Coordinates of C-alpha atoms in Angstrom, one line a residue:
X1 CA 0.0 0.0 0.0
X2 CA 1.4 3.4 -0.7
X3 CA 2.1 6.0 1.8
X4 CA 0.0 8.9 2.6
X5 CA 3.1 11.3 1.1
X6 CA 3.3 8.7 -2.3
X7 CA -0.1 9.0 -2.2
X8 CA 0.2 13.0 -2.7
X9 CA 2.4 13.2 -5.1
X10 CA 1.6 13.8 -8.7
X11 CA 1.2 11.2 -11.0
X12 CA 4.5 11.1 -13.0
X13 CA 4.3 12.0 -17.2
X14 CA 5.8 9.3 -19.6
X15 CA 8.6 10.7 -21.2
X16 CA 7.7 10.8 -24.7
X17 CA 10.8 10.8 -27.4
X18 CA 10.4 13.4 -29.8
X19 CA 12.7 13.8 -32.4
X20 CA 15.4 16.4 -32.4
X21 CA 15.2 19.4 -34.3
X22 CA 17.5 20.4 -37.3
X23 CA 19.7 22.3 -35.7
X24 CA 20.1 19.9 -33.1
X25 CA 20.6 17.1 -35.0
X26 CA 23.3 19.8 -37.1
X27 CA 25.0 20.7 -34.2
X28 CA 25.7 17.0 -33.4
X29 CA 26.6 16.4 -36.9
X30 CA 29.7 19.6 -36.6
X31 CA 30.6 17.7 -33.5
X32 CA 31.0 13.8 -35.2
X33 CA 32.9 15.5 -38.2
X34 CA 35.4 17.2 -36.1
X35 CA 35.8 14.2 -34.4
X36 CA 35.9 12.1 -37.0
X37 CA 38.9 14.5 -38.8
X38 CA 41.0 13.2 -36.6
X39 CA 41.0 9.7 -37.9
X40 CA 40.0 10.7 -41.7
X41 CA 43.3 10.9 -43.2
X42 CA 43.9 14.4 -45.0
X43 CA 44.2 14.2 -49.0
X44 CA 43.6 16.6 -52.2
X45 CA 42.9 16.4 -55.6
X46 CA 44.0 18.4 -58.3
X47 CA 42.0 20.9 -59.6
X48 CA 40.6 22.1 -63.1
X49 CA 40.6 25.7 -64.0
X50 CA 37.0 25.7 -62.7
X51 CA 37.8 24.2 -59.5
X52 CA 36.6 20.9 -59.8
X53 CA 38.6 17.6 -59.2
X54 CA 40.0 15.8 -61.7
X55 CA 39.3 12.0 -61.3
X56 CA 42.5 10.2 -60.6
X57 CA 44.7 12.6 -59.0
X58 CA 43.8 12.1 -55.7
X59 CA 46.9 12.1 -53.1
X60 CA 48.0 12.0 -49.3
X61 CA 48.8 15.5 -47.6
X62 CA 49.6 17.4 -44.5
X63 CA 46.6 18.9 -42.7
X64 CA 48.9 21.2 -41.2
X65 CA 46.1 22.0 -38.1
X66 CA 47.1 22.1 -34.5
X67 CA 44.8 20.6 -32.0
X68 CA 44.2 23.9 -31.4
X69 CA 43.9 25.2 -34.8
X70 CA 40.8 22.2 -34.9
X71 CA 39.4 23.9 -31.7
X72 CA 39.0 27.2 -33.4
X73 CA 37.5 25.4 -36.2
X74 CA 34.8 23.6 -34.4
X75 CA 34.2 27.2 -32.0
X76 CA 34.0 29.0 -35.2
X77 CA 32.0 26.7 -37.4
X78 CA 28.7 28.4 -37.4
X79 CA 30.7 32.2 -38.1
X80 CA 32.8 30.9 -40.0
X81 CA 29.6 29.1 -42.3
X82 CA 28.0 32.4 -42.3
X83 CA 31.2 34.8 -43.4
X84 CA 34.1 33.1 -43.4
X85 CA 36.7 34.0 -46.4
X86 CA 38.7 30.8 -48.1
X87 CA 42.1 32.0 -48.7
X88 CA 43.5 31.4 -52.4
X89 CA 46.7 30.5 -51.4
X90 CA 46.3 28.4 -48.6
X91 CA 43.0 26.8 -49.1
X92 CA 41.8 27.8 -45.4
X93 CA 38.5 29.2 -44.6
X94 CA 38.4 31.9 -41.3
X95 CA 36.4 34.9 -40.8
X96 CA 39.6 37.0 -40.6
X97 CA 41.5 35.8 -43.9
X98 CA 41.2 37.8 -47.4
X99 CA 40.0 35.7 -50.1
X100 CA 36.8 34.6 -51.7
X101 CA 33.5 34.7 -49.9
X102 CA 32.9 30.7 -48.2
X103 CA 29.8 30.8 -46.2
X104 CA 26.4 31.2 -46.6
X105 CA 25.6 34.9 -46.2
X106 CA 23.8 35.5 -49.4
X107 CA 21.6 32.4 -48.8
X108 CA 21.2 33.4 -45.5
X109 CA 20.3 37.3 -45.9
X110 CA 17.9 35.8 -49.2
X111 CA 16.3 33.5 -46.8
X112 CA 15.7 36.1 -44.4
X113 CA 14.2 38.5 -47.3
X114 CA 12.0 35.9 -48.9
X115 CA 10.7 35.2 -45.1
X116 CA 9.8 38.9 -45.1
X117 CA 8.0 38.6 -48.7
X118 CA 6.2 35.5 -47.7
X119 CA 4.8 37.4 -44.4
X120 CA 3.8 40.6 -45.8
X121 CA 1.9 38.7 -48.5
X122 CA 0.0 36.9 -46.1
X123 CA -0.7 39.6 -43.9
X124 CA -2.4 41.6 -46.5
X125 CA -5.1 38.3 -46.8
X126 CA -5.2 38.1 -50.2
X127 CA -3.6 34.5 -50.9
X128 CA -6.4 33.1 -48.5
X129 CA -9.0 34.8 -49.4
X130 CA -8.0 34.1 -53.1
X131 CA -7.6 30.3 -52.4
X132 CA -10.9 30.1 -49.9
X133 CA -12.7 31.8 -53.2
X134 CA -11.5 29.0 -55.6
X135 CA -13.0 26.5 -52.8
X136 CA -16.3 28.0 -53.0
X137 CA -16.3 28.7 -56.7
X138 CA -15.5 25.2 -57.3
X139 CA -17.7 23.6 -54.4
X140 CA -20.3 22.0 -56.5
X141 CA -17.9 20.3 -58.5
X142 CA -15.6 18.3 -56.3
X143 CA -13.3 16.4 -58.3
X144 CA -12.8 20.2 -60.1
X145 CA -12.3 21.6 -56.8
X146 CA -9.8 18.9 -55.5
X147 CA -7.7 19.1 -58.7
X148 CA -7.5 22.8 -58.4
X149 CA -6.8 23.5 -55.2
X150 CA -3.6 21.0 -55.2
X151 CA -2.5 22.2 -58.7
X152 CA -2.2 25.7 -57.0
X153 CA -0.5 24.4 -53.5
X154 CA 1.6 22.5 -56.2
X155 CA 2.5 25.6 -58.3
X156 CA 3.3 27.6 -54.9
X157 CA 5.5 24.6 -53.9
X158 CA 7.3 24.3 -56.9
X159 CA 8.2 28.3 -57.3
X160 CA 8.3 29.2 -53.0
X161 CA 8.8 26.1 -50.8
X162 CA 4.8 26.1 -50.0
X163 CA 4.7 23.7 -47.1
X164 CA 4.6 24.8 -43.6
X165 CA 2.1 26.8 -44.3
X166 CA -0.7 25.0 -45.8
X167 CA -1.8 24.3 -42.2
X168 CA -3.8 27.0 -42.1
X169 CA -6.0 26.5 -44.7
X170 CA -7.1 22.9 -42.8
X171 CA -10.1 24.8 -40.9
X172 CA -11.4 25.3 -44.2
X173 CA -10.9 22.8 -46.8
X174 CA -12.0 20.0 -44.2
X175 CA -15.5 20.9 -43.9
X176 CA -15.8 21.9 -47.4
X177 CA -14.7 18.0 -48.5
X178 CA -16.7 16.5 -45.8
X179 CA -19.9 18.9 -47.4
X180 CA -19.1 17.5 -50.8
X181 CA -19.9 13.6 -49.3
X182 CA -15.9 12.7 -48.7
X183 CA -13.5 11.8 -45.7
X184 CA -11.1 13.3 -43.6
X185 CA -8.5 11.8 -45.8
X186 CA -9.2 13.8 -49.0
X187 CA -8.7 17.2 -47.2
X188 CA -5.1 15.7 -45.8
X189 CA -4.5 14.6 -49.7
X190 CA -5.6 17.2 -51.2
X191 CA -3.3 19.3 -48.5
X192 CA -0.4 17.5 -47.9
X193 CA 0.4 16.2 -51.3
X194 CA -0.8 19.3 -53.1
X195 CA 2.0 21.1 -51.6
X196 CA 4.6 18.1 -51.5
X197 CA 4.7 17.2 -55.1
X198 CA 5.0 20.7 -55.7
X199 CA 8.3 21.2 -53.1
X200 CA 9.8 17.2 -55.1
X201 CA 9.3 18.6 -58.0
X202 CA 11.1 22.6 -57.1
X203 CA 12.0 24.5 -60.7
X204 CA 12.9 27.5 -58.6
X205 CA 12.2 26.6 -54.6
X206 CA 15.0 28.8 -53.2
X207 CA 14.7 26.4 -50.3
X208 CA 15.3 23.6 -52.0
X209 CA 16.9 24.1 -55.5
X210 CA 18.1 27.8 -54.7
X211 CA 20.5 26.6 -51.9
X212 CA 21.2 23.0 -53.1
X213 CA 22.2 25.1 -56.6
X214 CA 24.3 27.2 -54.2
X215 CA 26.6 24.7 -52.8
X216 CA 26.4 22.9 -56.2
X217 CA 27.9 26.2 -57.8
X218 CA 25.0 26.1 -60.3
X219 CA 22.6 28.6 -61.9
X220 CA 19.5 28.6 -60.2
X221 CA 17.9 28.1 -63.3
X222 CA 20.1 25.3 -64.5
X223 CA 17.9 21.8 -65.2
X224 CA 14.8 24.1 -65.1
X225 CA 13.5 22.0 -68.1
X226 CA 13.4 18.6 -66.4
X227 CA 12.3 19.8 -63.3
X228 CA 9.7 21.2 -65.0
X229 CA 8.5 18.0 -66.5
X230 CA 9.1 16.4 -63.5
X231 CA 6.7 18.8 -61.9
X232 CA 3.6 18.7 -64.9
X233 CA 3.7 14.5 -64.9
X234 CA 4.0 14.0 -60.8
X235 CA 1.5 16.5 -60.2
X236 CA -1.0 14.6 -62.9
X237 CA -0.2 11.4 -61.3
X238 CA -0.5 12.8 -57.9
X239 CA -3.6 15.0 -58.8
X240 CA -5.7 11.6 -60.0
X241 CA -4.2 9.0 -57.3
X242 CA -6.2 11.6 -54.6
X243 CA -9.2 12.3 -56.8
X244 CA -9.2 8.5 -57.3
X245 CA -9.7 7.5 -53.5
X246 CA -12.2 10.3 -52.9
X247 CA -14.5 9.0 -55.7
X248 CA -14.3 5.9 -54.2
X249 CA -15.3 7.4 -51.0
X250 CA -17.7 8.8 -52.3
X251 CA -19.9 5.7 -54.0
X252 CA -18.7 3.2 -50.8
X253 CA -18.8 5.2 -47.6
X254 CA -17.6 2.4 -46.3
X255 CA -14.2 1.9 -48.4
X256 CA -13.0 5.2 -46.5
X257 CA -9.5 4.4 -44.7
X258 CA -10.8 6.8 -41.7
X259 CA -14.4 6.5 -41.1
X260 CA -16.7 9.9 -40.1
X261 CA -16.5 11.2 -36.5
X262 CA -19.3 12.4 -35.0
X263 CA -20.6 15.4 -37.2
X264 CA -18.9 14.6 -40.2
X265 CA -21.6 13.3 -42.0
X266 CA -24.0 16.0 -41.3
X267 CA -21.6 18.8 -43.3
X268 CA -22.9 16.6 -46.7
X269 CA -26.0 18.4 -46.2
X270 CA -25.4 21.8 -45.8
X271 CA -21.9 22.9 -47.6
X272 CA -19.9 26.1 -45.3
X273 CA -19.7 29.1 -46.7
X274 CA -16.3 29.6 -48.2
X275 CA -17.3 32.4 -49.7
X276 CA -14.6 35.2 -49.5
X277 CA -15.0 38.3 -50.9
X278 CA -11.7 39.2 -53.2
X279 CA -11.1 42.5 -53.7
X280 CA -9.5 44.8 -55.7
X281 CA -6.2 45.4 -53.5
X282 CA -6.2 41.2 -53.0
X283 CA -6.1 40.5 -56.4
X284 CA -3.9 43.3 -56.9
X285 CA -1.9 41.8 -54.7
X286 CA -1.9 38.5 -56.1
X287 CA -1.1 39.9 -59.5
X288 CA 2.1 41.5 -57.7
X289 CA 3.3 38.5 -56.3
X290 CA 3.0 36.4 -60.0
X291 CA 4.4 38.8 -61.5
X292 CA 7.6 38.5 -58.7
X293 CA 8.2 35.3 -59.1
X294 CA 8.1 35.0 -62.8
X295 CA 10.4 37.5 -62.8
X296 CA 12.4 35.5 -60.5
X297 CA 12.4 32.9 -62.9
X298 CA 13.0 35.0 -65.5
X299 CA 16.1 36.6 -64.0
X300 CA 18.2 33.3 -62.8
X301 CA 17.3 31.0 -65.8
X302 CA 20.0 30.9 -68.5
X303 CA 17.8 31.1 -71.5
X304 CA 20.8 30.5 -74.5
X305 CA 21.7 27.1 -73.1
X306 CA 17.8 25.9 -72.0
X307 CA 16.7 26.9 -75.5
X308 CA 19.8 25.7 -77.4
X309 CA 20.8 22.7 -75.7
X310 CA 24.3 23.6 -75.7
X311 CA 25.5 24.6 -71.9
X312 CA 28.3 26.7 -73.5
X313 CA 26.1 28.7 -75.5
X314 CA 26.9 32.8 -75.7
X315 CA 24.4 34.3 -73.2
X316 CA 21.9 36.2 -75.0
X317 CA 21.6 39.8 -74.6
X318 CA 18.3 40.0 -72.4
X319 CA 20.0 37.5 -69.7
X320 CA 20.3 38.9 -66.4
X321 CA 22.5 35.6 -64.4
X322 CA 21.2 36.8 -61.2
X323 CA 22.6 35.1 -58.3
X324 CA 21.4 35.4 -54.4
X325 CA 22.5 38.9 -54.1
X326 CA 20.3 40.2 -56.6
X327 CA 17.2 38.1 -55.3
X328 CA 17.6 38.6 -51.8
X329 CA 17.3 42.4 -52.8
X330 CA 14.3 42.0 -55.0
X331 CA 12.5 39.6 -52.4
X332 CA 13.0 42.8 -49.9
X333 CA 11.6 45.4 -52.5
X334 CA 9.2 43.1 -53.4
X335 CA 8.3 42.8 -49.7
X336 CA 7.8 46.6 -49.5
X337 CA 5.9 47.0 -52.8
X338 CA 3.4 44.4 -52.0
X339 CA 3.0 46.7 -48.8
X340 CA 2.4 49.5 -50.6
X341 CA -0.3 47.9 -53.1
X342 CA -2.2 46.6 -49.9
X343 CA -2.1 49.9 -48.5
X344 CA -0.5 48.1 -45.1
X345 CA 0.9 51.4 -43.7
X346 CA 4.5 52.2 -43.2
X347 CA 4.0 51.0 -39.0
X348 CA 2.4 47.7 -39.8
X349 CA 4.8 46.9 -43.1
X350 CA 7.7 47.4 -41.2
X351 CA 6.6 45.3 -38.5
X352 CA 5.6 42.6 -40.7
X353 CA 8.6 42.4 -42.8
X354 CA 11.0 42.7 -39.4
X355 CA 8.3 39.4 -38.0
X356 CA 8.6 37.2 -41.2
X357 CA 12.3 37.9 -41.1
X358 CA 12.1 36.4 -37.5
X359 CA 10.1 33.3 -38.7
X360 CA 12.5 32.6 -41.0
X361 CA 15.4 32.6 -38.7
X362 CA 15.5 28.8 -38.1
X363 CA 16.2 27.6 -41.7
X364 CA 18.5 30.9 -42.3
X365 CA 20.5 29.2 -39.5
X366 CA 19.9 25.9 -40.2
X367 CA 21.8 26.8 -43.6
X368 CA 24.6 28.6 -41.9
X369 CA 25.3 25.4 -39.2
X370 CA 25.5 22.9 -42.1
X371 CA 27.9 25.5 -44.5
X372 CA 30.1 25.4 -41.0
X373 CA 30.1 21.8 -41.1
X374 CA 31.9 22.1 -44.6
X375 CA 33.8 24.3 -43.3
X376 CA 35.8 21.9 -40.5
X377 CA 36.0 19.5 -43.5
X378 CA 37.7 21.8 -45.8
X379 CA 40.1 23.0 -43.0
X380 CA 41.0 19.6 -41.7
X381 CA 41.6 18.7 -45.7
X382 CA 39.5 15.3 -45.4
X383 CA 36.4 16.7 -48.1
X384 CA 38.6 15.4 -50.5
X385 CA 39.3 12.0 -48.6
X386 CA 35.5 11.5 -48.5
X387 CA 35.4 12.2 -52.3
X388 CA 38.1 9.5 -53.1
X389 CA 36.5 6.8 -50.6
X390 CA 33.4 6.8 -52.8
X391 CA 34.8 7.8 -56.2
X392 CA 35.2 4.2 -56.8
X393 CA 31.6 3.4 -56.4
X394 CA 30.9 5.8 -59.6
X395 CA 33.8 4.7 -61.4
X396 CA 32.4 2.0 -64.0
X397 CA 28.5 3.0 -63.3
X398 CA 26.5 4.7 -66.3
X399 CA 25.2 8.1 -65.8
X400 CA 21.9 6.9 -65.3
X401 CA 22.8 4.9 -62.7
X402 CA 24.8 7.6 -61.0
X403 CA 21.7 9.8 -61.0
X404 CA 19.3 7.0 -59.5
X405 CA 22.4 6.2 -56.8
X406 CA 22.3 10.3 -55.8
X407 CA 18.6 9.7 -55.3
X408 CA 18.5 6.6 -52.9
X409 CA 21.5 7.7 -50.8
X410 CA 19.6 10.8 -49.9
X411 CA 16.8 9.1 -48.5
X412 CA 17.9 8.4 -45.1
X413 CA 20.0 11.9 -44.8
X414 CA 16.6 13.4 -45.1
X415 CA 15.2 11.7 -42.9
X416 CA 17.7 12.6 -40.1
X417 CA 17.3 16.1 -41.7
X418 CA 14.0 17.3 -43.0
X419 CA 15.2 21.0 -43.5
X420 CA 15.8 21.0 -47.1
X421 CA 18.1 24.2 -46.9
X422 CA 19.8 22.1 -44.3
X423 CA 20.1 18.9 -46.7
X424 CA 21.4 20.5 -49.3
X425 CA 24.2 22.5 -47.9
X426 CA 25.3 19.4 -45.8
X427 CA 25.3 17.0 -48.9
X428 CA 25.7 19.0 -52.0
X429 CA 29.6 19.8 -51.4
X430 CA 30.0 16.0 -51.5
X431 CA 27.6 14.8 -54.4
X432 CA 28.4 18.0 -57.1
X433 CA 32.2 16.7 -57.4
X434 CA 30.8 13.5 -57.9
X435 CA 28.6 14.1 -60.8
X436 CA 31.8 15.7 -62.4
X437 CA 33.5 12.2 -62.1
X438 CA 30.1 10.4 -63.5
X439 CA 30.2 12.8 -66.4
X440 CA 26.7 14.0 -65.3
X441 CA 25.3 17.5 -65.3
X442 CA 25.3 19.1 -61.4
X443 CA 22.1 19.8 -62.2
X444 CA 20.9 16.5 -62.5
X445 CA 22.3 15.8 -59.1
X446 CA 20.5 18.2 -57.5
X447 CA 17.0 17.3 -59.2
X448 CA 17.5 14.0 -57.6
X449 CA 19.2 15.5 -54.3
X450 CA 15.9 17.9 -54.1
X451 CA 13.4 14.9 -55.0
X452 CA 14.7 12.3 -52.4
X453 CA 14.0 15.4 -50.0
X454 CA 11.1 15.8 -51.3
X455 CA 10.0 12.4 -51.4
X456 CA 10.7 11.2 -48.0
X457 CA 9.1 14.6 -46.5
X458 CA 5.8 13.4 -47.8
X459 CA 5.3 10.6 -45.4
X460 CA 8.3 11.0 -42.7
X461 CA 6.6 11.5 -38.5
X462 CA 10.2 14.1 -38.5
X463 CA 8.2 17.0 -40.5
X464 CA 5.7 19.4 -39.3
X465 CA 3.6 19.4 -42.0
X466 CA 2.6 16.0 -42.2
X467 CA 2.3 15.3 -38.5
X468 CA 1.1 18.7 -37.6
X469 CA -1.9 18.3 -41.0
X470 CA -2.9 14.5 -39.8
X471 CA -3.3 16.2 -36.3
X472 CA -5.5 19.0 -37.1
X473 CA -7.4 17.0 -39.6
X474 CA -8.2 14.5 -37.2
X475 CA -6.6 11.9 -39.0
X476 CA -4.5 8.9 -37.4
X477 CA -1.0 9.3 -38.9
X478 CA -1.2 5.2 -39.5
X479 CA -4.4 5.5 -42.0
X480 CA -2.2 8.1 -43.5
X481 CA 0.8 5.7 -44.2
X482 CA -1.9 3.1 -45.6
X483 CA -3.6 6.0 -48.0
X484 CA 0.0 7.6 -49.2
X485 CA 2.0 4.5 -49.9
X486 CA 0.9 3.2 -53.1
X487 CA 1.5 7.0 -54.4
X488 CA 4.8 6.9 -52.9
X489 CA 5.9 4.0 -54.4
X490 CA 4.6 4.7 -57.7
X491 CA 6.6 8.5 -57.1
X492 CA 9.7 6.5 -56.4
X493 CA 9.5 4.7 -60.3
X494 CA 8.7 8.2 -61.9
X495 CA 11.7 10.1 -59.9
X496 CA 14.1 7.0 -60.5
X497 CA 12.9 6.9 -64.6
X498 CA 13.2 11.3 -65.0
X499 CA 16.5 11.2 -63.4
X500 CA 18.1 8.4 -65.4
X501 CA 16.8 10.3 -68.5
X502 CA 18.0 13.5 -67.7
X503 CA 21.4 12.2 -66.6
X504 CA 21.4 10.1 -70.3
X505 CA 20.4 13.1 -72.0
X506 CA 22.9 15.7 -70.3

């Protein structure tokens, strides 16, 4: 029998394990590398005159670091992944040298900018009143209405990282699905994979392809074309696998993978109204914020070789080669004009943009620890080592097989990592001088780097959206796994077959 003082105490809470956030699990990863330079033996290869390794010439050296040079490394990894300057002479990256630029800092200051962009649009209301009025335009017609709705989270994905926050559109596309006689499990579809096809398939995500392009030392724009394919076909397939299932909810009640809670039945007869009135500073806003994104795309793609063919074509006269500088700075003016067009007021715009700055702090940083992380590699000379130890895995394969081997190594870094920015900084420093090995485009490397992200962040319980969605949908996230993985492994084929083409064809 307990004890009267036993008796008193609170009941103790089971410790649930939750999974560590990005920059955790990035700050654990800096730590393992430093460590592990210490039994990586140093090497180099010799270089091209555009920097990249030539296969074969791979040798032993001197890392020439103290134990207290690797210290300062490891204390200044995040600075020095955010500023630090890599000396021409000596190879060495340190906030205090003279050389070229080595960290992140554009990426960083265009993360923060879009952030602000982002914020400002959505404080002026007009993407979800524009959205919530395709709902109700489209709410007799629900196959219509499912198609478009993804097809737009799809297009936001593909151009802006879309993702995190579709969550609040789930208070109103629920009800309207459950109005038009379908499940729980439509909305989630019509949510979650709307959005995630859009951010696998990225032609110009600067979250996803913008930074993976970065480390790559690519154009933003190069591989637009495939990507773009990519993104028209997955979408399609995507698009019909969801408006399959809620057909067949629809005829067979009964074949639905969540059942109706209490309620959920009664919205059939009596549809909410998702009428939103759109007015003429929304849709001027919405015009504003096309037109800044085509012009993104506009700006970074490198139109003599996409409509050639030939990747050493003369640039043509009109081409601007924008590179993160540039965007970061239109993404801020951009932020401000949108202000202006919703007549936000100088208080409230400059509150807004200093807020969405703020909320996109994490992934700025996230980028920054994962550059620093390249950082103790370069320093301690082992970048190269890791190169060499798998150069012989590509040695023999055919580019197509290169491209699909990119794809499936991915998979489990991104599940340790869900942060795309993250990912790509981490991983792309590795896999670019690989492709050069393969013969295969950088490009194509990071369409399949980007995909395999994408991918995995569709289903994985380490990602906000799709645990975060399930739970405000009401969903269990097991009926989710059972509704999502025939899709997923019909996505796998597709990724696997695009890739393989576009490292054949490059």
């Amino acid at each position: 029998m307990e004890t009267a003082a036993k008796a008193g105490e609170p009941p103790r809470r089971e410790r649930k394990f939750t999974f560590p956030s990005a920059l955790t699990v990035l700050a654990a990863v800096t730590v393992a590398v430093w460590l592990l330079a210490f039994l990586i033996p140093p090497g180099e290869y010799a270089r091209d005159a555009s920097g990249a390794p030539i296969q074969g010439t791979y040798h032993r050296v001197s890392s020439g670091r103290s134990f207290t040079d690797r210290l300062d490394d490891l204390f200044l990894s995040p600075v020095n992944g955010l500023y630090g300057l890599r000396d021409a002479r000596s190879g060495l990256v340190g906030p205090d040298l003279s050389g070229s630029l080595y960290g992140a800092a554009g990426v960083f200051l265009f993360v923060l900018a879009i952030g602000a962009f982002i914020t400002v649009v959505f404080a002026t209301g007009a993407l979800d009143r524009g959205i919530a009025r395709l709902a109700h335009r489209l709410r007799e017609r629900g196959a219509l209405l499912i198609a478009g709705i993804m097809v737009v989270f799809s297009v936001l994905g593909t151009v802006e990282g879309f993702a995190e926050e579709t969550l609040g559109f789930y208070g109103l596309i629920v009800p309207l699905m459950l109005a038009l006689g379908y499940d729980r499990m439509v909305a989630v579809g019509t949510i979650i994979l709307g959005a995630g096809v859009g951010v696998l398939c990225s032609t110009v995500n600067p979250f996803a392809t913008g930074v993976a392009s970065s480390a790559a030392d690519i154009s933003l724009g190069d591989g637009i074309l495939l990507r773009s394919a990519m993104w028209v076909v997955l979408t399609a397939v995507t698009v019909a696998y969801v408006i399959r299932y809620a057909r067949r909810v629809r005829r067979d009640p009964e074949r639905s993978l969540t059942g109706f809670l209490p309620g959920d039945r009664e919205h059939a007869t009596e549809a909410p109204d998702a009428e939103a009135e759109l007015t003429g500073l929304h849709k001027a806003v919405l015009v504003t914020m096309v037109l800044v994104f085509a012009f993104m795309i506009f700006s970074v793609v490198p139109w003599s070789s996409a409509l050639s063919g030939d990747a050493d074509a003369k640039p043509y006269g009109f081409e601007l080669d924008w590179s993160f500088p540039q965007l970061a700075a239109l993404f801020l003016c951009a932020a401000v004009l949108v202000g202006l067009v919703g007549r936000m007021g100088e208080q409230r715009l400059s509150a807004t943009i200093v807020q969405g700055a703020a909320d996109f702090i994490a992934p700025a940083l996230v980028i920054v620890l994962a550059r620093g992380v390249t950082v103790i590699m370069n320093n301690s000379r082992i970048t190269d080592t890791v190169l060499h130890s798998i150069e012989g895995v590509v040695r023999g394969t055919s580019s197509s097989v290169f491209a699909v081997i990119v794809f499936v190594v991915n998979l489990p870094l991104a599940f340790l990592i869900p942060s795309t920015s993250g990912h790509a900084t981490l991983a792309m420093p590795i896999l670019a001088p690989l492709a050069d090995f393969a013969g295969v485009s950088r490009a194509v490397v990071v369409t399949a780097w980007q995909a395999s992200s994408g991918w995995m962040n569709l289903w994985v319980p380490t990602t906000a959206v799709v645990m975060g969605g399930v739970a405000l949908a009401k969903v269990g996230y097991d009926r989710y796994l059972r509704f999502v993985w025939p899709l997923l492994a019909v996505l796998f084929v597709l990724i696997c077959g695009f890739v393989a083409l576009g490292a054949a064809f490059t």
